XYZ file of C-alpha atoms in Angstrom:
509
model
C -317.276 223.128 -177.168
C -314.276 225.347 -176.590
C -310.865 225.064 -178.238
C -307.714 227.127 -177.770
C -304.996 227.528 -180.401
C -301.719 229.376 -179.869
C -300.779 231.965 -182.457
C -298.741 235.165 -182.648
C -299.013 238.815 -183.624
C -296.434 241.524 -184.235
C -296.051 244.673 -182.143
C -293.394 246.987 -183.500
C -290.552 244.624 -184.398
C -291.313 242.058 -181.694
C -293.637 239.107 -181.650
C -296.599 238.920 -179.295
C -298.292 235.633 -178.261
C -301.977 235.519 -179.148
C -304.399 232.816 -178.096
C -307.210 232.033 -180.528
C -310.227 230.864 -178.539
C -313.047 229.228 -180.520
C -316.431 228.497 -178.975
C -319.197 226.488 -180.678
C -322.570 227.105 -179.033
C -326.192 226.231 -179.693
C -328.257 228.797 -181.556
C -328.723 230.239 -184.998
C -325.657 229.755 -187.234
C -323.351 232.776 -186.994
C -319.663 233.646 -187.005
C -318.369 236.548 -184.910
C -314.794 237.596 -184.148
C -313.897 239.664 -181.087
C -310.634 240.942 -179.624
C -310.089 244.184 -181.583
C -309.924 242.633 -185.079
C -309.283 244.948 -188.031
C -310.689 244.454 -191.531
C -308.553 241.551 -192.761
C -309.138 239.649 -189.497
C -312.913 240.143 -189.661
C -312.899 238.860 -193.243
C -311.188 235.661 -192.076
C -314.588 234.058 -191.403
C -315.356 233.887 -195.121
C -311.938 232.477 -196.031
C -312.084 229.949 -193.178
C -315.590 228.772 -194.044
C -314.695 228.209 -197.708
C -311.339 226.572 -196.864
C -312.938 224.099 -194.431
C -315.669 223.117 -196.916
C -313.335 222.881 -199.905
C -310.855 220.925 -197.789
C -313.433 218.151 -197.393
C -314.543 218.891 -193.827
C -317.946 219.731 -192.439
C -318.395 223.318 -191.346
C -320.427 223.355 -188.111
C -323.826 225.047 -188.424
C -323.663 226.548 -184.950
C -323.026 229.842 -183.269
C -319.244 230.373 -183.606
C -317.423 232.932 -181.489
C -313.711 233.576 -181.985
C -311.827 235.564 -179.370
C -308.281 236.794 -180.001
C -306.604 237.262 -176.638
C -305.269 239.557 -175.294
C -308.338 241.478 -176.363
C -306.771 244.869 -175.593
C -304.264 244.566 -178.479
C -305.431 245.394 -181.980
C -305.174 242.408 -184.345
C -304.383 242.839 -188.018
C -303.386 240.778 -191.023
C -304.311 237.344 -192.297
C -302.055 235.180 -190.103
C -304.992 234.043 -187.953
C -306.811 232.172 -190.751
C -305.146 228.807 -190.168
C -305.351 228.834 -186.344
C -309.036 229.861 -186.505
C -309.798 227.014 -188.924
C -307.946 224.473 -186.777
C -309.693 225.837 -183.689
C -313.088 225.282 -185.289
C -312.180 221.728 -186.296
C -310.836 221.043 -182.792
C -313.965 222.402 -181.119
C -316.005 220.227 -183.495
C -314.149 217.107 -182.317
C -311.935 216.443 -185.347
C -308.633 217.198 -183.591
C -307.336 216.383 -180.093
C -306.855 219.579 -178.107
C -303.811 218.145 -176.340
C -301.803 218.407 -179.588
C -302.275 222.185 -179.613
C -300.966 222.943 -176.119
C -297.298 223.516 -177.057
C -297.868 224.305 -180.744
C -298.063 227.776 -182.264
C -299.666 228.269 -185.674
C -299.879 231.077 -188.236
C -300.934 231.163 -191.880
C -303.303 232.684 -194.401
C -305.872 230.426 -196.065
C -306.993 230.458 -199.678
C -310.559 229.464 -200.485
C -309.358 226.031 -201.612
C -307.587 225.412 -198.302
C -304.024 226.081 -199.414
C -301.820 228.043 -197.029
C -300.202 231.311 -198.108
C -297.228 233.107 -196.542
C -297.595 235.930 -194.020
C -295.193 238.716 -192.984
C -293.410 238.877 -189.654
C -292.813 235.146 -189.136
C -289.311 235.538 -187.676
C -290.317 237.684 -184.646
C -293.400 235.481 -184.187
C -291.314 232.310 -183.888
C -288.934 234.045 -181.476
C -291.874 235.124 -179.310
C -293.397 231.637 -179.347
C -290.097 230.105 -178.245
C -289.758 232.636 -175.432
C -293.238 231.695 -174.163
C -292.706 227.948 -174.061
C -293.836 226.640 -177.466
C -291.935 223.586 -178.661
C -293.114 223.547 -182.284
C -294.417 226.053 -184.795
C -296.533 225.467 -187.904
C -295.905 228.072 -190.604
C -296.709 228.368 -194.313
C -294.237 226.438 -196.436
C -293.048 229.677 -198.066
C -292.044 231.003 -194.610
C -290.316 227.816 -193.447
C -286.724 228.854 -194.189
C -287.210 232.135 -192.351
C -288.741 230.379 -189.342
C -285.965 227.776 -189.237
C -283.395 230.472 -188.465
C -284.624 230.403 -184.848
C -282.894 227.616 -182.942
C -284.532 225.665 -180.108
C -288.011 225.210 -181.607
C -289.184 222.679 -184.210
C -290.634 224.411 -187.294
C -292.879 222.683 -189.848
C -293.994 223.915 -193.256
C -297.668 223.609 -194.150
C -299.012 223.827 -197.703
C -302.693 222.907 -197.165
C -305.252 222.810 -194.385
C -305.653 219.029 -194.590
C -301.866 218.620 -194.160
C -302.031 220.477 -190.847
C -305.079 218.455 -189.748
C -303.441 215.108 -190.579
C -300.228 216.116 -188.805
C -301.967 217.279 -185.628
C -304.240 214.214 -185.643
C -301.207 211.919 -185.865
C -302.164 210.479 -189.269
C -299.017 211.799 -190.985
C -295.455 212.677 -190.065
C -293.616 215.881 -190.975
C -289.907 216.456 -190.556
C -288.936 219.712 -188.876
C -286.712 222.025 -190.905
C -283.216 222.378 -189.540
C -280.966 225.231 -190.592
C -277.483 226.201 -189.516
C -277.431 230.029 -189.603
C -273.628 230.216 -189.718
C -273.673 228.563 -193.140
C -275.609 231.530 -194.536
C -272.700 233.884 -193.847
C -270.309 232.200 -196.267
C -271.558 232.125 -199.836
C -274.408 234.597 -199.486
C -272.372 237.333 -197.810
C -270.801 238.717 -200.975
C -271.731 242.199 -202.192
C -272.454 242.826 -205.850
C -270.335 246.003 -205.978
C -266.739 246.638 -204.940
C -264.667 249.686 -204.033
C -261.944 248.618 -206.470
C -264.243 249.866 -209.243
C -263.894 253.468 -208.037
C -261.148 255.402 -209.838
C -259.413 258.246 -207.991
C -261.183 260.027 -205.094
C -258.631 258.799 -202.547
C -259.608 261.453 -199.998
C -263.288 260.543 -200.165
C -262.534 256.826 -199.982
C -260.422 257.459 -196.906
C -263.305 259.368 -195.317
C -265.705 256.541 -196.124
C -263.369 254.055 -194.485
C -263.396 256.213 -191.351
C -267.196 256.482 -191.509
C -267.527 252.702 -191.818
C -265.093 252.071 -188.970
C -266.778 254.433 -186.530
C -270.403 254.559 -187.678
C -270.222 258.226 -188.699
C -272.598 260.090 -191.027
C -271.426 261.669 -194.284
C -272.403 264.605 -196.486
C -270.939 264.562 -200.015
C -271.021 267.727 -202.102
C -269.762 267.937 -205.672
C -270.634 268.608 -209.283
C -272.585 265.946 -211.204
C -270.634 262.906 -212.337
C -267.972 262.857 -209.620
C -268.993 259.446 -208.266
C -270.987 260.424 -205.172
C -273.722 257.859 -205.762
C -271.252 255.222 -206.929
C -269.211 255.454 -203.733
C -272.282 255.634 -201.495
C -273.607 252.369 -202.962
C -270.303 250.700 -202.135
C -270.148 251.862 -198.524
C -271.979 248.760 -197.156
C -269.312 246.554 -198.753
C -266.595 248.024 -196.500
C -268.653 248.168 -193.322
C -267.912 245.585 -190.589
C -269.134 242.050 -191.112
C -272.711 241.645 -189.942
C -272.963 239.686 -186.693
C -275.712 237.100 -186.176
C -277.510 239.376 -183.708
C -277.419 242.281 -186.165
C -278.628 239.997 -188.959
C -281.601 238.933 -186.823
C -282.465 242.580 -186.043
C -282.295 243.562 -189.711
C -284.233 240.532 -190.923
C -287.014 241.168 -188.404
C -287.639 244.642 -189.827
C -287.746 243.374 -193.416
C -289.958 240.450 -192.393
C -292.501 242.708 -190.701
C -292.532 245.044 -193.710
C -293.090 242.073 -196.044
C -289.896 242.896 -197.965
C -287.804 239.839 -197.139
C -286.609 238.427 -200.498
C -287.701 234.928 -201.437
C -285.237 232.169 -200.619
C -283.485 234.552 -198.219
C -284.150 233.337 -194.672
C -281.603 235.717 -193.145
C -280.145 238.995 -194.411
C -276.388 238.567 -194.091
C -275.305 241.757 -195.877
C -275.856 245.279 -194.636
C -278.918 246.935 -196.189
C -278.688 249.919 -198.498
C -281.792 252.082 -198.803
C -282.061 254.987 -201.225
C -285.548 256.571 -201.097
C -286.575 259.015 -203.824
C -286.710 262.668 -202.845
C -290.510 262.627 -203.200
C -290.814 260.282 -200.195
C -293.281 261.351 -197.493
C -292.393 261.737 -193.840
C -294.335 258.530 -193.042
C -292.479 256.710 -195.807
C -289.120 257.865 -194.474
C -289.630 257.637 -190.730
C -292.468 255.091 -190.596
C -296.103 255.418 -189.637
C -299.513 255.059 -191.199
C -302.868 254.164 -189.673
C -301.297 250.861 -188.672
C -297.665 251.906 -187.984
C -295.148 250.302 -190.309
C -291.354 250.702 -190.394
C -290.063 253.386 -192.751
C -286.859 253.718 -194.734
C -284.801 254.664 -191.672
C -285.753 251.368 -190.020
C -285.224 249.359 -193.209
C -281.700 250.841 -193.227
C -281.088 249.599 -189.660
C -277.495 248.327 -189.358
C -276.852 249.571 -192.884
C -276.777 252.712 -194.999
C -279.499 255.271 -195.687
C -278.559 257.220 -198.819
C -280.336 260.503 -199.542
C -279.357 261.643 -203.035
C -280.051 265.250 -204.034
C -280.544 266.171 -200.386
C -281.931 269.728 -200.944
C -284.702 268.288 -203.147
C -286.294 266.497 -200.201
C -289.163 268.334 -198.527
C -287.872 270.271 -195.555
C -290.338 268.810 -193.053
C -289.353 265.317 -194.234
C -285.683 265.982 -193.540
C -286.409 267.397 -190.100
C -287.915 264.110 -188.894
C -284.440 262.593 -189.221
C -283.247 264.402 -186.109
C -284.531 261.877 -183.559
C -283.254 258.686 -185.248
C -279.863 260.295 -185.916
C -279.497 261.025 -182.204
C -281.286 258.090 -180.574
C -281.074 255.215 -183.069
C -284.792 254.506 -182.651
C -288.076 255.833 -184.027
C -291.080 256.180 -181.740
C -294.483 256.437 -183.420
C -297.325 257.486 -181.155
C -300.966 256.884 -182.010
C -304.132 257.246 -179.951
C -304.370 253.485 -179.418
C -300.706 252.511 -179.205
C -297.097 253.668 -179.199
C -294.547 251.625 -181.147
C -290.780 251.847 -181.466
C -288.722 250.721 -184.443
C -284.924 250.430 -184.549
C -283.148 252.999 -186.747
C -279.412 252.756 -186.138
C -278.019 253.516 -189.580
C -275.200 255.363 -191.294
C -276.548 258.389 -193.156
C -274.901 259.288 -196.457
C -276.294 262.415 -198.109
C -275.265 263.780 -201.499
C -275.911 267.161 -203.059
C -274.708 269.559 -205.727
C -273.066 272.857 -204.737
C -275.813 274.880 -206.494
C -279.081 274.400 -208.434
C -277.337 273.974 -211.792
C -274.707 271.796 -210.162
C -271.547 273.387 -211.564
C -270.475 275.954 -208.975
C -266.699 275.687 -208.723
C -266.376 273.372 -211.708
C -263.214 273.903 -213.763
C -264.888 273.104 -217.105
C -268.533 274.181 -217.066
C -269.496 277.637 -215.795
C -272.168 278.056 -213.129
C -275.334 279.860 -214.260
C -276.788 280.434 -210.783
C -277.053 283.769 -209.032
C -275.818 284.112 -205.419
C -279.438 284.368 -204.264
C -280.344 281.095 -205.998
C -277.359 279.369 -204.413
C -278.327 280.695 -200.985
C -281.943 279.557 -201.344
C -280.811 276.136 -202.564
C -278.535 275.537 -199.596
C -280.969 276.977 -197.068
C -283.315 274.072 -197.761
C -281.112 272.068 -195.379
C -281.424 273.322 -191.824
C -278.447 274.041 -189.630
C -279.500 271.588 -186.891
C -279.653 268.752 -189.418
C -276.255 269.636 -190.882
C -274.838 269.747 -187.370
C -275.878 266.122 -186.869
C -273.904 264.964 -189.923
C -270.408 264.134 -188.719
C -268.307 264.540 -191.863
C -268.702 267.138 -194.631
C -266.753 266.330 -197.797
C -266.178 268.040 -201.104
C -266.058 265.526 -203.956
C -263.870 266.864 -206.787
C -264.164 265.908 -210.436
C -261.970 262.985 -211.519
C -259.463 263.844 -214.286
C -259.932 261.945 -217.533
C -256.422 260.490 -217.368
C -257.261 258.914 -213.997
C -260.381 257.314 -215.447
C -258.465 255.838 -218.375
C -255.104 254.951 -216.919
C -255.284 254.574 -213.158
C -255.092 250.969 -211.937
C -257.808 249.424 -209.814
C -257.845 250.579 -206.228
C -258.101 248.555 -203.040
C -260.861 245.987 -202.917
C -263.741 246.226 -200.468
C -262.487 243.110 -198.717
C -259.106 244.710 -198.043
C -260.672 247.876 -196.647
C -263.217 245.887 -194.651
C -260.440 243.933 -192.930
C -259.052 247.197 -191.521
C -262.543 248.332 -190.542
C -263.196 245.031 -188.756
C -259.984 245.448 -186.793
C -260.962 248.973 -185.733
C -264.441 247.844 -184.706
C -262.970 245.027 -182.650
C -260.947 247.581 -180.688
C -264.094 249.628 -180.104
C -266.099 246.640 -178.886
C -263.327 245.721 -176.470
C -263.193 249.308 -175.211
C -266.942 249.654 -174.645
C -267.750 246.109 -173.459
C -266.948 246.576 -169.738
C -268.952 249.757 -169.244
C -271.661 250.147 -171.873
C -273.639 248.498 -174.683
C -272.262 250.773 -177.387
C -270.942 249.182 -180.573
C -268.957 251.953 -182.266
C -267.485 255.402 -181.695
C -270.316 257.151 -183.497
C -272.721 256.062 -180.743
C -270.694 257.572 -177.901
C -272.472 259.997 -175.621
C -270.890 262.893 -173.750
C -269.882 260.640 -170.869
C -268.022 258.185 -173.114
C -266.426 261.005 -175.131
C -265.003 262.460 -171.926
C -263.681 259.060 -170.865
C -262.255 257.691 -174.115
C -261.277 260.822 -176.077
C -258.621 262.414 -173.911
C -256.297 264.898 -175.666
C -252.773 266.059 -174.951
C -252.011 269.763 -174.552
C -251.126 270.463 -178.204
C -254.171 268.616 -179.523
C -256.484 270.402 -177.084
C -255.144 273.786 -178.176
C -255.653 272.874 -181.828
C -259.233 271.796 -181.189
C -260.120 274.930 -179.204
C -258.633 277.164 -181.900
C -260.489 275.334 -184.653
C -263.806 275.477 -182.818
C -263.435 279.241 -182.345
C -262.375 280.027 -185.901
C -264.915 277.746 -187.593
C -267.771 278.749 -185.267
C -268.720 275.146 -184.539
C -271.275 274.041 -181.951
C -270.823 271.875 -178.880
C -272.288 268.973 -180.839
C -269.641 269.484 -183.535
C -266.981 269.544 -180.800
C -268.004 266.077 -179.634
C -268.317 264.739 -183.174
C -264.776 265.832 -184.029
C -263.524 263.916 -181.007
C -265.465 260.824 -182.073
C -263.995 260.991 -185.585
C -260.493 261.453 -184.150
C -261.020 258.416 -181.909
C -261.956 256.350 -184.982
C -258.895 257.544 -186.923
C -256.744 256.545 -183.968
C -258.383 253.109 -183.925
C -257.637 252.626 -187.627
C -254.044 253.580 -186.802
C -254.085 251.065 -183.906
C -253.240 253.870 -181.507
C -254.308 253.754 -177.882
C -254.463 257.546 -177.611
C -255.617 260.291 -179.958
C -252.559 261.928 -181.487
C -252.179 265.378 -183.009
C -252.377 264.086 -186.653
C -255.544 262.140 -185.843
C -257.275 265.257 -184.528
C -256.047 267.414 -187.422
C -257.528 264.966 -189.945
C -260.813 264.848 -188.030
C -261.097 268.664 -188.072
C -260.523 268.624 -191.818
C -263.588 266.425 -192.306
C -265.697 268.741 -190.175
C -264.746 271.947 -192.005
C -267.421 273.565 -194.162
C -265.348 273.363 -197.320
C -268.137 274.433 -199.632
C -269.600 277.214 -197.467
C -272.680 275.367 -196.324
């Protein structure tokens, strides 16, 4: 007897349809799995055998062959347990095969037959829908996540016998319905707010520009000036997350197994802050079976690198590709995978090893050679890819004690949303870009025209500051964003002057 069950795998951040073929043949009892299964998939035979027996069903004493097609794609994880078990029961005559034709199934089995959650359900359901499935059986713990996808009926399964009774027509399950737009109301609030930041008006202005245009930031200042505090609040002033962006972000977290419980869809922008001991694979992604790294987990959000010079130099250098391309490509002998990595980089550092160079209160104890070695840990090409370089001054005590609360994140975000709307309208007819920070040379030439006085100022600044061609284009992008915040159709002289100020190397990096 032969039975076929539809299931899914994950390749990169996308789902991939997999057909589980189960054949029961005469011969000595055996259980073999083919189709490039890795360790957890090969071990499924023991979990499936125990789950079928403990679920009250007879396990066939025949020669069982399970093929996972397409056989050229490596299969990993435990999501095939439930479809393999149902395939065996179908091949043994307990289930009608017609019920499996338009049904996709994933789930891990315990030895008692209960169904456990698996990672990557969201892209799996999307792939099943794209390939004609009309219903999807998932573990109950993954049901909310699966229900985000509209157009396919999703059912939550808690035990093997529940799936058998449902497919045999002996019981009825109600599909989970979810309105994704409802998730953007109450769950969209951030826990931190920019109104909690005292002083630092210049830095807050720069962060508003960075949020409006998708620009990267480097913050340099003595300890205790609020660099980390402001960086953690940057997502709260970034544009509202669209449904498409929420799906992209949730897919990455789902595949990594980091989607919080009771959170079917991430509706706030992610904030990732890896420790400076992170490896290059941890930051960029990789491993024997490639997994998304911190840059992909920060997709559509903020990647914060605190104490930037403390990161290993070779780890920092792998940031070059995602900063330029917005994607990470991981090549292995058997496969090549791409993960999205379109994030806003915020890096923070001290001006010297002791941290107090230029401080008005505490003297610096570092020698010029120590300061030079400290700053040389960050390469010039990486610095050149960071749009805005800011010095963060110490906040006077009287400002901490007496200054009223500043603007709220909601107020700032309303201005940022308006600027982003202008950018989307500008780019929509000609390109798929979303913000000024993503502009390439062609778009910069088209949308960043300067008048005579502004062009002279820019050429003079480039010559005196010794900036590169990349810096030239980044200044124009920042100026375009400042003009958008000012609701100006053209870049004016003040807009360009402010943009050059953010590009100056104010602390001699």
